[in-house]
Short mmCIF file of C-alpha atoms and ligand atoms in Angstrom, two decimals:
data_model
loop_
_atom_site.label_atom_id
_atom_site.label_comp_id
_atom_site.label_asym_id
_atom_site.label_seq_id
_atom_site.Cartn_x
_atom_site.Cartn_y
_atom_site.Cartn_z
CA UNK A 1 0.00 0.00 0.00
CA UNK A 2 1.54 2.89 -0.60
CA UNK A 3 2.19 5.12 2.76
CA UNK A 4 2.84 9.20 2.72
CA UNK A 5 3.75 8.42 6.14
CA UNK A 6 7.98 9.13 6.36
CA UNK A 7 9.96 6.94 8.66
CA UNK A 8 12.05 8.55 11.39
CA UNK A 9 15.24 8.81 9.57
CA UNK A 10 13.58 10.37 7.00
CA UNK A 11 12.20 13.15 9.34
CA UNK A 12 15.47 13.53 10.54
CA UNK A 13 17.20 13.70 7.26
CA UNK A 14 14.50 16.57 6.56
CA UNK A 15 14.74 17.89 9.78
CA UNK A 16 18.21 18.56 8.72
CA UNK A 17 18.46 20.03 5.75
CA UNK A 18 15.39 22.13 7.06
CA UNK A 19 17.68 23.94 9.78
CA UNK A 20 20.67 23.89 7.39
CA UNK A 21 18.23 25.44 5.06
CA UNK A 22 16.97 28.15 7.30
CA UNK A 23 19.95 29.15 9.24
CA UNK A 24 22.55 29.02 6.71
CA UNK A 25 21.54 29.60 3.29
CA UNK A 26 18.45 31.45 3.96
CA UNK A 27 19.99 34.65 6.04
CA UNK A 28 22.74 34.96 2.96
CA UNK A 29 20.30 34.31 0.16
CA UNK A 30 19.52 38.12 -0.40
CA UNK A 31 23.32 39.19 -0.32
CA UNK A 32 24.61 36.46 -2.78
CA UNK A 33 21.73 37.28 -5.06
CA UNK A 34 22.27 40.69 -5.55
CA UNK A 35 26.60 40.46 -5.41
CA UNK A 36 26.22 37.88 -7.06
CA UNK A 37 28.83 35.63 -4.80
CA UNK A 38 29.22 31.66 -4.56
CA UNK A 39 29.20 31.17 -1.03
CA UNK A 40 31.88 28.80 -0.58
CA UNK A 41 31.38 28.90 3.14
CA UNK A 42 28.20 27.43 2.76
CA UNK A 43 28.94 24.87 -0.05
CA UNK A 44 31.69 23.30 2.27
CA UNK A 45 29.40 23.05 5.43
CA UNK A 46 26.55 21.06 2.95
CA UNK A 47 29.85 18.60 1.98
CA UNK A 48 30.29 18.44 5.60
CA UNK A 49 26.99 17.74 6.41
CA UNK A 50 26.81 15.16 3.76
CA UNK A 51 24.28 17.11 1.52
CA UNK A 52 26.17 17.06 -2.19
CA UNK A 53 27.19 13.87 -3.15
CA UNK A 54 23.56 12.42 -2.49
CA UNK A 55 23.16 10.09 -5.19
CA UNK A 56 26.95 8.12 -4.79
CA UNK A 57 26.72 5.17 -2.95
CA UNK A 58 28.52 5.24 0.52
CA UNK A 59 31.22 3.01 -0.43
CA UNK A 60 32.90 5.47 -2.75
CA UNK A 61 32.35 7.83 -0.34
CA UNK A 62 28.88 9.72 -0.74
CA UNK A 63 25.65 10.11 1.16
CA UNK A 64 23.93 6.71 -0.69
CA UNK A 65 20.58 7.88 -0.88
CA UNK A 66 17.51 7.18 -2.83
CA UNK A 67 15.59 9.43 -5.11
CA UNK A 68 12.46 9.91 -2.75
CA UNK A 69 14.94 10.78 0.32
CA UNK A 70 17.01 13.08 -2.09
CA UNK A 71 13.97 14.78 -2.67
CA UNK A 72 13.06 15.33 0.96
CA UNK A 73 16.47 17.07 1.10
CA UNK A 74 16.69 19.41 -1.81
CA UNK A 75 13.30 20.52 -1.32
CA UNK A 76 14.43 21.64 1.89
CA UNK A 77 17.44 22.92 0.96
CA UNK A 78 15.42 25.07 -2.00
CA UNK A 79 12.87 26.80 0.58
CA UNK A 80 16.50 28.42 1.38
CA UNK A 81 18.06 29.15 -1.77
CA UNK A 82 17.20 28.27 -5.08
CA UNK A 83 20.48 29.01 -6.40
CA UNK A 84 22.67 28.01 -3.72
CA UNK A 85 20.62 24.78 -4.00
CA UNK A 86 21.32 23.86 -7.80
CA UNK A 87 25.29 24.39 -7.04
CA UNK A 88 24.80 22.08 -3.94
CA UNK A 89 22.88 19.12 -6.03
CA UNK A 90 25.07 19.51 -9.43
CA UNK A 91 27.27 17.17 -8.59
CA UNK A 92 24.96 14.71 -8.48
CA UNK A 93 24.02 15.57 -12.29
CA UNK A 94 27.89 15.35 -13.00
CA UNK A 95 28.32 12.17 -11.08
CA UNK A 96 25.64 10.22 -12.31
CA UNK A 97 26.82 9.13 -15.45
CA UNK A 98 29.92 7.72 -13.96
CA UNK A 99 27.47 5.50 -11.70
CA UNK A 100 25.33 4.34 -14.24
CA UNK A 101 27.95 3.98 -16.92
CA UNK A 102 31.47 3.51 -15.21
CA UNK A 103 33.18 0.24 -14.77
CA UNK A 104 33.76 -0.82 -10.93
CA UNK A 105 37.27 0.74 -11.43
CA UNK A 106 36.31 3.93 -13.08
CA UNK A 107 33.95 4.12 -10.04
CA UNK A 108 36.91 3.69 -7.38
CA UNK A 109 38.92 5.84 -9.73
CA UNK A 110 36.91 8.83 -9.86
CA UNK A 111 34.07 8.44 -7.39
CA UNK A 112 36.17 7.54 -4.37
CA UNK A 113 38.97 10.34 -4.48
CA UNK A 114 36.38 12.89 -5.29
CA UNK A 115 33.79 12.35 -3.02
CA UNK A 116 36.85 12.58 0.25
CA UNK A 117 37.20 15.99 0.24
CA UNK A 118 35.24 19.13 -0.92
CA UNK A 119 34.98 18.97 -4.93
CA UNK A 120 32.67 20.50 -7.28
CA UNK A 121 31.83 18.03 -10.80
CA UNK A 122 30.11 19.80 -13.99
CA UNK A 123 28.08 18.17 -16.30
CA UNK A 124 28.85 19.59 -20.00
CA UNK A 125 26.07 17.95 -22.36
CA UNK A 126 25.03 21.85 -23.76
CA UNK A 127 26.71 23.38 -26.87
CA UNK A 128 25.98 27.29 -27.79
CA UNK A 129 24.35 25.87 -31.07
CA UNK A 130 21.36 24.22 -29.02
CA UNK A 131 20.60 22.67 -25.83
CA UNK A 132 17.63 20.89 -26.74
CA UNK A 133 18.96 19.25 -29.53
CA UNK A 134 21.43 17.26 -27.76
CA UNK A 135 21.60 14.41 -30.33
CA UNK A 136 23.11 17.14 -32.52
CA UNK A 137 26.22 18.20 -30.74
CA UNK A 138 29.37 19.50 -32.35
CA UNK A 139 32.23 18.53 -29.68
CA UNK A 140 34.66 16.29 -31.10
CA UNK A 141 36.33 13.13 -29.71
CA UNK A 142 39.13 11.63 -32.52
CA UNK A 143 40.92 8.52 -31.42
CA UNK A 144 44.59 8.75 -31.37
CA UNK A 145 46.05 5.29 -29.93
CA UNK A 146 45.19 4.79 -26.81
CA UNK A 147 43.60 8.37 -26.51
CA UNK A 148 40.97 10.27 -27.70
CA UNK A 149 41.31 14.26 -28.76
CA UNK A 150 38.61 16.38 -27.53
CA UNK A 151 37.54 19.44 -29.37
CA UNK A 152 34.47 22.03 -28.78
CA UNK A 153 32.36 24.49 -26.54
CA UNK A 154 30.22 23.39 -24.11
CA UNK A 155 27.48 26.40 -22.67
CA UNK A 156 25.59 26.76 -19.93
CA UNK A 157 27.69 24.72 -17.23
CA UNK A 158 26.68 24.54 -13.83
CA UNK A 159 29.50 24.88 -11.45
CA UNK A 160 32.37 25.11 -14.11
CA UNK A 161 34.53 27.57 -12.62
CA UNK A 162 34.56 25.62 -9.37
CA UNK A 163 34.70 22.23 -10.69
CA UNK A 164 37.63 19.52 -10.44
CA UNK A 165 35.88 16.98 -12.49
CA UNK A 166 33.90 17.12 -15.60
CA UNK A 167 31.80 14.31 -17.10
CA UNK A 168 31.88 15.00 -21.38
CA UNK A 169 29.36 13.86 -23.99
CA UNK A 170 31.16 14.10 -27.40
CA UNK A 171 30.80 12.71 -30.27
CA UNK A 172 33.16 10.64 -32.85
CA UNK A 173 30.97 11.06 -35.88
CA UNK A 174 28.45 13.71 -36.29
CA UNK A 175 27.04 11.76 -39.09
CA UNK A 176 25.97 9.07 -36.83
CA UNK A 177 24.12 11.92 -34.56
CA UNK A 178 22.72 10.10 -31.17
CA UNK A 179 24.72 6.75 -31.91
CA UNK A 180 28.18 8.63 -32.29
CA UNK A 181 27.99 10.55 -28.62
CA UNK A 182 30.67 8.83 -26.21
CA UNK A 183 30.65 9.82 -22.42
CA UNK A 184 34.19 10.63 -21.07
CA UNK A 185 35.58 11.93 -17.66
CA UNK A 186 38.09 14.59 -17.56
CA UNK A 187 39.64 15.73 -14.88
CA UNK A 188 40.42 20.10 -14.48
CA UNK A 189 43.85 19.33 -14.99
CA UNK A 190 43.86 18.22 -18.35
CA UNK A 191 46.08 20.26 -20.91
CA UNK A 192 43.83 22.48 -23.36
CA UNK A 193 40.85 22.50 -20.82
CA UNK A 194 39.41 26.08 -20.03
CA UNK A 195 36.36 27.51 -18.65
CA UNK A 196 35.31 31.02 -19.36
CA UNK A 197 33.84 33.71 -17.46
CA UNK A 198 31.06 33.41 -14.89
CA UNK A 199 27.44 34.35 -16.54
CA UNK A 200 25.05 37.31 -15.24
CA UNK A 201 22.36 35.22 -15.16
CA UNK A 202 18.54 36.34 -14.23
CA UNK A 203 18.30 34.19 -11.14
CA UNK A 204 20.42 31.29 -9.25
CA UNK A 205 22.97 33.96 -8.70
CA UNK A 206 25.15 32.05 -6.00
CA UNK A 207 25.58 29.36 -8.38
CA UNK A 208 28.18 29.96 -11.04
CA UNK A 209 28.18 29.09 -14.55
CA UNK A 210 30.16 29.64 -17.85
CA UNK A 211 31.38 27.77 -21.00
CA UNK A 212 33.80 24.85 -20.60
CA UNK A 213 36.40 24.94 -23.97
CA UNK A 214 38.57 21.70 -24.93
CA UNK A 215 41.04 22.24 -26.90
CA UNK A 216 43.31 19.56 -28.07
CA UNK A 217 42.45 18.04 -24.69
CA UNK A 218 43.76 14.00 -24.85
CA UNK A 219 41.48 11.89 -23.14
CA UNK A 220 42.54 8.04 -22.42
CA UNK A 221 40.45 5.33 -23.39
CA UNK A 222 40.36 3.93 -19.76
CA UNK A 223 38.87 7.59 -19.42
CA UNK A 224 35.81 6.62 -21.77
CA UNK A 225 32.30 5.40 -19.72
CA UNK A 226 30.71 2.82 -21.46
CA UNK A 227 31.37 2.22 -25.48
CA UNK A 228 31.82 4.32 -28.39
CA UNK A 229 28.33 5.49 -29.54
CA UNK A 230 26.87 4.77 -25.84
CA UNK A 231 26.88 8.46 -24.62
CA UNK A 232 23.82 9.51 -25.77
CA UNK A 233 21.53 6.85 -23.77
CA UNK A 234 23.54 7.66 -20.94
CA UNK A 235 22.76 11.36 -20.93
CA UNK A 236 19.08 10.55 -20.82
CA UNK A 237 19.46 7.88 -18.31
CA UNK A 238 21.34 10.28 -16.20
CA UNK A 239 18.70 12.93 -16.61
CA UNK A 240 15.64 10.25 -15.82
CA UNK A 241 17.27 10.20 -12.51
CA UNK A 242 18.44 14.20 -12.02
CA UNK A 243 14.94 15.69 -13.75
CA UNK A 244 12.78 14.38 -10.77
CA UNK A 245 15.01 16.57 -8.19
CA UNK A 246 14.57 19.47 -10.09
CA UNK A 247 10.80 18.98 -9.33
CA UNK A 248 11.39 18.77 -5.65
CA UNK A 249 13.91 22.08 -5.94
CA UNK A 250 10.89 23.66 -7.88
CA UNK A 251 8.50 22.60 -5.59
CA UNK A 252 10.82 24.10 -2.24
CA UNK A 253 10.91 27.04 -3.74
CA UNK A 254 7.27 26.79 -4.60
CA UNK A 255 6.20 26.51 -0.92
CA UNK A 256 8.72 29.06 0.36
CA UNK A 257 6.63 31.64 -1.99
CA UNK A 258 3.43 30.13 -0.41
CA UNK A 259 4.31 30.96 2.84
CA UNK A 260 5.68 34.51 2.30
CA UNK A 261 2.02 35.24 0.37
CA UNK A 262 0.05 33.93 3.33
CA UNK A 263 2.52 35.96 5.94
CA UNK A 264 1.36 39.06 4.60
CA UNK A 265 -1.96 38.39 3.49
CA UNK A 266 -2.46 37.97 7.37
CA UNK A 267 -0.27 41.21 7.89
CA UNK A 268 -1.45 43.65 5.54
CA UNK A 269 -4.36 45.75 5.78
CA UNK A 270 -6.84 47.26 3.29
CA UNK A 271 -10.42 48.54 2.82
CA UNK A 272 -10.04 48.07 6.57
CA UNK A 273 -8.94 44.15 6.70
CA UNK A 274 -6.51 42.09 6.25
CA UNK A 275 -6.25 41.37 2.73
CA UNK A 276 -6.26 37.51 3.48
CA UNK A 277 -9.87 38.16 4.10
CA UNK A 278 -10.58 39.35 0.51
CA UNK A 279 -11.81 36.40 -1.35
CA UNK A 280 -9.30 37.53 -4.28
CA UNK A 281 -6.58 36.92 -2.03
CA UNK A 282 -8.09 33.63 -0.55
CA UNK A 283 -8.84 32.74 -3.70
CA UNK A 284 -4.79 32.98 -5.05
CA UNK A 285 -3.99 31.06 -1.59
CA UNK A 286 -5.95 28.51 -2.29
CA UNK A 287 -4.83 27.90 -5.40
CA UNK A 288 -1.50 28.30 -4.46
CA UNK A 289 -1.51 25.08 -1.77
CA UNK A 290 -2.72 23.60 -4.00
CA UNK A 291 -0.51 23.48 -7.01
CA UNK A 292 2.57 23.12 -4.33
CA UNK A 293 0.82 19.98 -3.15
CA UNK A 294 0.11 18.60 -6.68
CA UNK A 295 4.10 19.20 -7.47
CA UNK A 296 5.46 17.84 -4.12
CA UNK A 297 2.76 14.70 -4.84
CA UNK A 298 4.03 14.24 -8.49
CA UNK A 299 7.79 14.26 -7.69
CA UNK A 300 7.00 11.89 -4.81
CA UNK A 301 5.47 9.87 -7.03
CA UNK A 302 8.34 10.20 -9.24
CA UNK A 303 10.87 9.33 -7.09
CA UNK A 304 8.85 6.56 -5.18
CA UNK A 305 8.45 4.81 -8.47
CA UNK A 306 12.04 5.09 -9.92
CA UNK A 307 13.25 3.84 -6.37
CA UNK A 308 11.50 0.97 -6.96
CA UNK A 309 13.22 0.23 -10.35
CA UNK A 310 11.01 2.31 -12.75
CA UNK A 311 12.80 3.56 -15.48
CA UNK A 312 11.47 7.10 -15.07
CA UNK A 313 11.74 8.50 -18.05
CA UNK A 314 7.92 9.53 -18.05
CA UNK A 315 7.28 9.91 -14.05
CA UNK A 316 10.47 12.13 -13.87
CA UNK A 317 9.40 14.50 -16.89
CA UNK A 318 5.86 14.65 -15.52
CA UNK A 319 7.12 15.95 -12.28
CA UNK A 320 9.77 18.38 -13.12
CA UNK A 321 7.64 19.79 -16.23
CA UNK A 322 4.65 20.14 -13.44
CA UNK A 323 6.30 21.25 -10.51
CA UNK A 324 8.46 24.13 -12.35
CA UNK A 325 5.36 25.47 -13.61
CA UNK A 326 3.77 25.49 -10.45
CA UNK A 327 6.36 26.87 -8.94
CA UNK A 328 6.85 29.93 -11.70
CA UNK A 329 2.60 30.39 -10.99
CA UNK A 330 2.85 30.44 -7.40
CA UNK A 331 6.05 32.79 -7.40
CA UNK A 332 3.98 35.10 -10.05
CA UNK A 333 1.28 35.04 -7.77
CA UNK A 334 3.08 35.67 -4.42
CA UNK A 335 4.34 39.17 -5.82
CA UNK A 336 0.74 39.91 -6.72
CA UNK A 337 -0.51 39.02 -3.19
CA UNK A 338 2.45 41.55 -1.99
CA UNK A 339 1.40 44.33 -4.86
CA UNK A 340 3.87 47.13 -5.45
CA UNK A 341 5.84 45.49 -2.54
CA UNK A 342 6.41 42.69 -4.24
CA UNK A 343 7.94 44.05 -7.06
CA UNK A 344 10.42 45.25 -5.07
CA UNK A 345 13.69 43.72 -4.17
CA UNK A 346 13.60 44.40 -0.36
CA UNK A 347 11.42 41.96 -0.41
CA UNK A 348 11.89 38.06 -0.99
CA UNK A 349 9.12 37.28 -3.05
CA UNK A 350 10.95 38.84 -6.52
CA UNK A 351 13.34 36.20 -6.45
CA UNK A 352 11.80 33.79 -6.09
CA UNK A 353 10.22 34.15 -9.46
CA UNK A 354 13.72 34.60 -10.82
CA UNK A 355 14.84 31.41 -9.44
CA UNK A 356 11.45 29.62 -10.39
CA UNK A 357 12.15 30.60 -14.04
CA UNK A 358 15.50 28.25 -14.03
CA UNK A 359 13.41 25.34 -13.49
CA UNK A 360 11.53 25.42 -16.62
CA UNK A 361 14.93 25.78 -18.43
CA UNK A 362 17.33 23.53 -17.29
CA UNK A 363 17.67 19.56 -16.77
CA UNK A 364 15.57 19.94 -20.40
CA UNK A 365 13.14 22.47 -21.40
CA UNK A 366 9.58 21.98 -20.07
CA UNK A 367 9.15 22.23 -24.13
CA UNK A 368 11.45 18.59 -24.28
CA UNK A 369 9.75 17.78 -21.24
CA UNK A 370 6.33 17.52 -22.66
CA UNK A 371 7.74 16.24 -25.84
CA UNK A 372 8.84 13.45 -23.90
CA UNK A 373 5.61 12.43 -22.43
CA UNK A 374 4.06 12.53 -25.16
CA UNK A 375 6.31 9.92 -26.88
CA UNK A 376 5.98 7.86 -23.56
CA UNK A 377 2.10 7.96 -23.32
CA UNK A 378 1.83 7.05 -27.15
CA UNK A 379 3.80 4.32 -26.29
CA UNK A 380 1.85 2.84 -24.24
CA UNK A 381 -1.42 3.71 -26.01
CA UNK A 382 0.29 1.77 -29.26
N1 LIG B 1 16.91 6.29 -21.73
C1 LIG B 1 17.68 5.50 -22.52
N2 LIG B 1 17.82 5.70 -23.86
C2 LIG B 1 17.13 6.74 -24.41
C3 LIG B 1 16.32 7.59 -23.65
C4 LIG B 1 16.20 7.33 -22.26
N3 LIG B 1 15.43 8.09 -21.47
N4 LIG B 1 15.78 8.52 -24.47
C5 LIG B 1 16.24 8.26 -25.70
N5 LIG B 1 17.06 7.17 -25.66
C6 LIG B 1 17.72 6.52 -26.79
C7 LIG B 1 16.66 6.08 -27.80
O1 LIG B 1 16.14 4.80 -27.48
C8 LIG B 1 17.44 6.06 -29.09
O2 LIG B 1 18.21 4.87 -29.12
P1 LIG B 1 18.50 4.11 -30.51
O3 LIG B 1 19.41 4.99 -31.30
O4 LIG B 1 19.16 2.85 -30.07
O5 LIG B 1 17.18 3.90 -31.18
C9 LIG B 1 18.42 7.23 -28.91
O6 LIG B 1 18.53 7.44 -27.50
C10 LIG B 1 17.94 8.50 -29.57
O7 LIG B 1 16.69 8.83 -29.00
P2 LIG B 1 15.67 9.83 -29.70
O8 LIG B 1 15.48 9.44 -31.14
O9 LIG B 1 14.47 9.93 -28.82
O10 LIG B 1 16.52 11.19 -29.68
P3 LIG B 1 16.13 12.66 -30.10
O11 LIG B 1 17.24 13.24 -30.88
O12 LIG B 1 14.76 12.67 -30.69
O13 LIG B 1 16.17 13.45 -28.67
C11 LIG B 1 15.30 14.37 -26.63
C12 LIG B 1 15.42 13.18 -27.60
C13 LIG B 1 14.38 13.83 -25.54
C14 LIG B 1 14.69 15.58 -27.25
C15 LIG B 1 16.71 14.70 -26.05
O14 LIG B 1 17.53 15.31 -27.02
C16 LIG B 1 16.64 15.60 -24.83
O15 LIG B 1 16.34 15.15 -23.72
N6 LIG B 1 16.96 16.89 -24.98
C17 LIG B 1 17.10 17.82 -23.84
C18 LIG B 1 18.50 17.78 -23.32
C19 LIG B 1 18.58 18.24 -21.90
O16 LIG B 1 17.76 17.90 -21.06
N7 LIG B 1 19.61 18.99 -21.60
C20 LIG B 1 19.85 19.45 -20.24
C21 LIG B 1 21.32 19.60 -20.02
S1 LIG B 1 21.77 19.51 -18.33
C22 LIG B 1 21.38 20.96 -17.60
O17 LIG B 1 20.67 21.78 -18.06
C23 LIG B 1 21.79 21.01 -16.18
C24 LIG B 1 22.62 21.98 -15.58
O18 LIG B 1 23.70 22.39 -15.95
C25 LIG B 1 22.17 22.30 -14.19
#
């Protein structure tokens, strides 16, 4: 039967990130926002507390959780900071190809090493000519021996500037499109790697993010997850387990924007009441609990069902296409609840909508996302 009903370690895991949440990402949110700054400070207390490497499995050295309890976490962590919450989770993004793909030695290899200490990983699947397109990327990967040569521009990479390991989807014939892409891992260090400057981006602005170049950068084969022409199906694997996240991170940020509109609708006064008991503003309220609800209750779902051994591909869509569209509604409708106010950067509700935005964007346009279950539900209608 299924049970909404969390077991005591889950509380506590929540219980947590809650206070981690709320006492040290939420009093610095404003400040790293506006700088912008990457709070490094805070990044190295969430490795501390075991709160970045969620997905790797203890024995190389991360937190070894499930989906469902990951979720618990980074929705917590988002009622905090949006932004500071995407840095905090990306390396799950990066690392997740290496655990569905890598060999048991790549795994000690990379995993172990990375995961002792504080380290940031990127994920670089995004070329300036498209990000939805992925089948159609342009990076290079020529075999030379027992090497491959890397060339291209990856765009839009979370964590880049920071990062000590990057997982790289190239491909080593263009002409074969999704079948050519090959996964690699390549570590900062690597001759003819760069990264470029950090991007003034609209929201998430204590995360960092720029372009990753590779220039002549030699790659061994024992370097290479999975086989030639794999890459592609391990992208989307990865993001069937990293898109369902996203909908909890959505859905934090979503219920932080809930509870700001409902603060002041009790607070502020006008035509001699507070406006909470206008039915206008009742009426957003009540709309608003219940589209955070419906996202939480989808990425649950999500998770639940991938933890089980779902594939996900449909669940995970469903939930981060839902949730991130909740939680851009809800933001939108928190700054109308706080009028002028909310417009206005001394207040929090302004960012929120900034950070919302992201959500629809990344891990694959809510565009993708719907093209995706569509192709899954006519599937199964075949
Ligand atoms: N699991 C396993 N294999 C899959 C798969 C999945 N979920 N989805 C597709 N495949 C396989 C297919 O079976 C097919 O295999 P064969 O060649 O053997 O038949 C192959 O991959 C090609 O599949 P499609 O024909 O469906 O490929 P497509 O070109 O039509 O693209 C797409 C599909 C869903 C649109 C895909 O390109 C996509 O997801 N695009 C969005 C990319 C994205 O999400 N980018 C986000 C980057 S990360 C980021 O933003 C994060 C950050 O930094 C924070």
């Amino acid at each position: 039967m299924p049970d909404f009903a969390l077991s005591p370690e889950q509380e506590s895991l929540r219980d947590m990130a809650r206070k981690f949440a709320r006492t040290e990402m939420a009093p610095h949110a404003a400040e790293c926002d506006r700088t912008p700054r990457f709070p490094e400070e805070i990044y190295r207390k969430a490795y501390d507390l075991g709160l970045m490497n969620l997905n790797v499995p203890t024995e190389y050295g991360g937190t070894g959780l499930g989906l469902f309890d990951q979720c618990l976490l980074v929705e917590e962590l988002a009622y905090g900071c949006g932004g500071m919450t995407t840095s905090v989770i990306a390396n799950c993004l990066a690392l997740e190809p290496i655990l569905l793909g890598g060999s048991e030695t790549q795994k000690q290899r990379f995993l172990t090493p990375f995961c002792s200490a504080y380290n940031f990983a990127s994920f670089c699947l995004t070329e300036p000519s498209g990000g939805s397109d992925a089948g159609a990327l342009k990076t290079r990967a020529r075999r030379s021996g027992e090497e491959y040569v890397l060339d291209g521009e990856k765009c839009f990479i979370t964590n880049a500037p920071h990062a000590s390991l990057f997982t790289v989807f190239a491909t080593v014939d263009p002409a074969l499109r999704t079948r050519g892409i090959t996964a690699f891992v390549v570590p900062r260090s690597a001759a003819g790697l760069s990264t470029g400057k950090d991007e003034e981006k609209m929201g998430h602005r204590a995360s960092s993010t720029s372009t990753v170049r590779f220039e002549g950068v030699r790659v061994p084969v024992a370097d290479r997850l999975g086989e030639e022409g794999e890459g592609f199906s391990l992208a989307m694997r990865t993001l069937d387990q990293t898109r369902t996240p996203i909908g909890a991170l959505a859905t934090g940020i979503a219920q932080a924007a809930l509870d700001h509109a409902a603060g002041y609708a009790l607070k502020r006064q006008s035509f001699g009441k507070p406006i909470g008991e206008h039915q206008a503003i009742q009426i957003k309220l009540a709309n608003m609990a219940q589209a955070v609800r419906a996202a939480r209750l989808l990425t649950w779902y999500a998770a639940w069902t991938i933890d089980r051994g779902a594939k996900g591909t449909l669940e995970s869509s469903i939930a981060k296409c839902f949730a991130s569209d909740a939680a851009l509604h809800v933001a939108d409708e928190a700054i109308q609840t706080f009028g002028g106010y909310g417009y206005m950067k001394e207040y929090p509700v302004e960012k929120l909508l900034r950070d919302a935005k992201l959500t629809q964007i990344y891990e694959g346009a809510n565009e993708i996302q719907r093209t995706v279950i569509a192709r899954e539900l006519l599937r199964q209608y075949a």
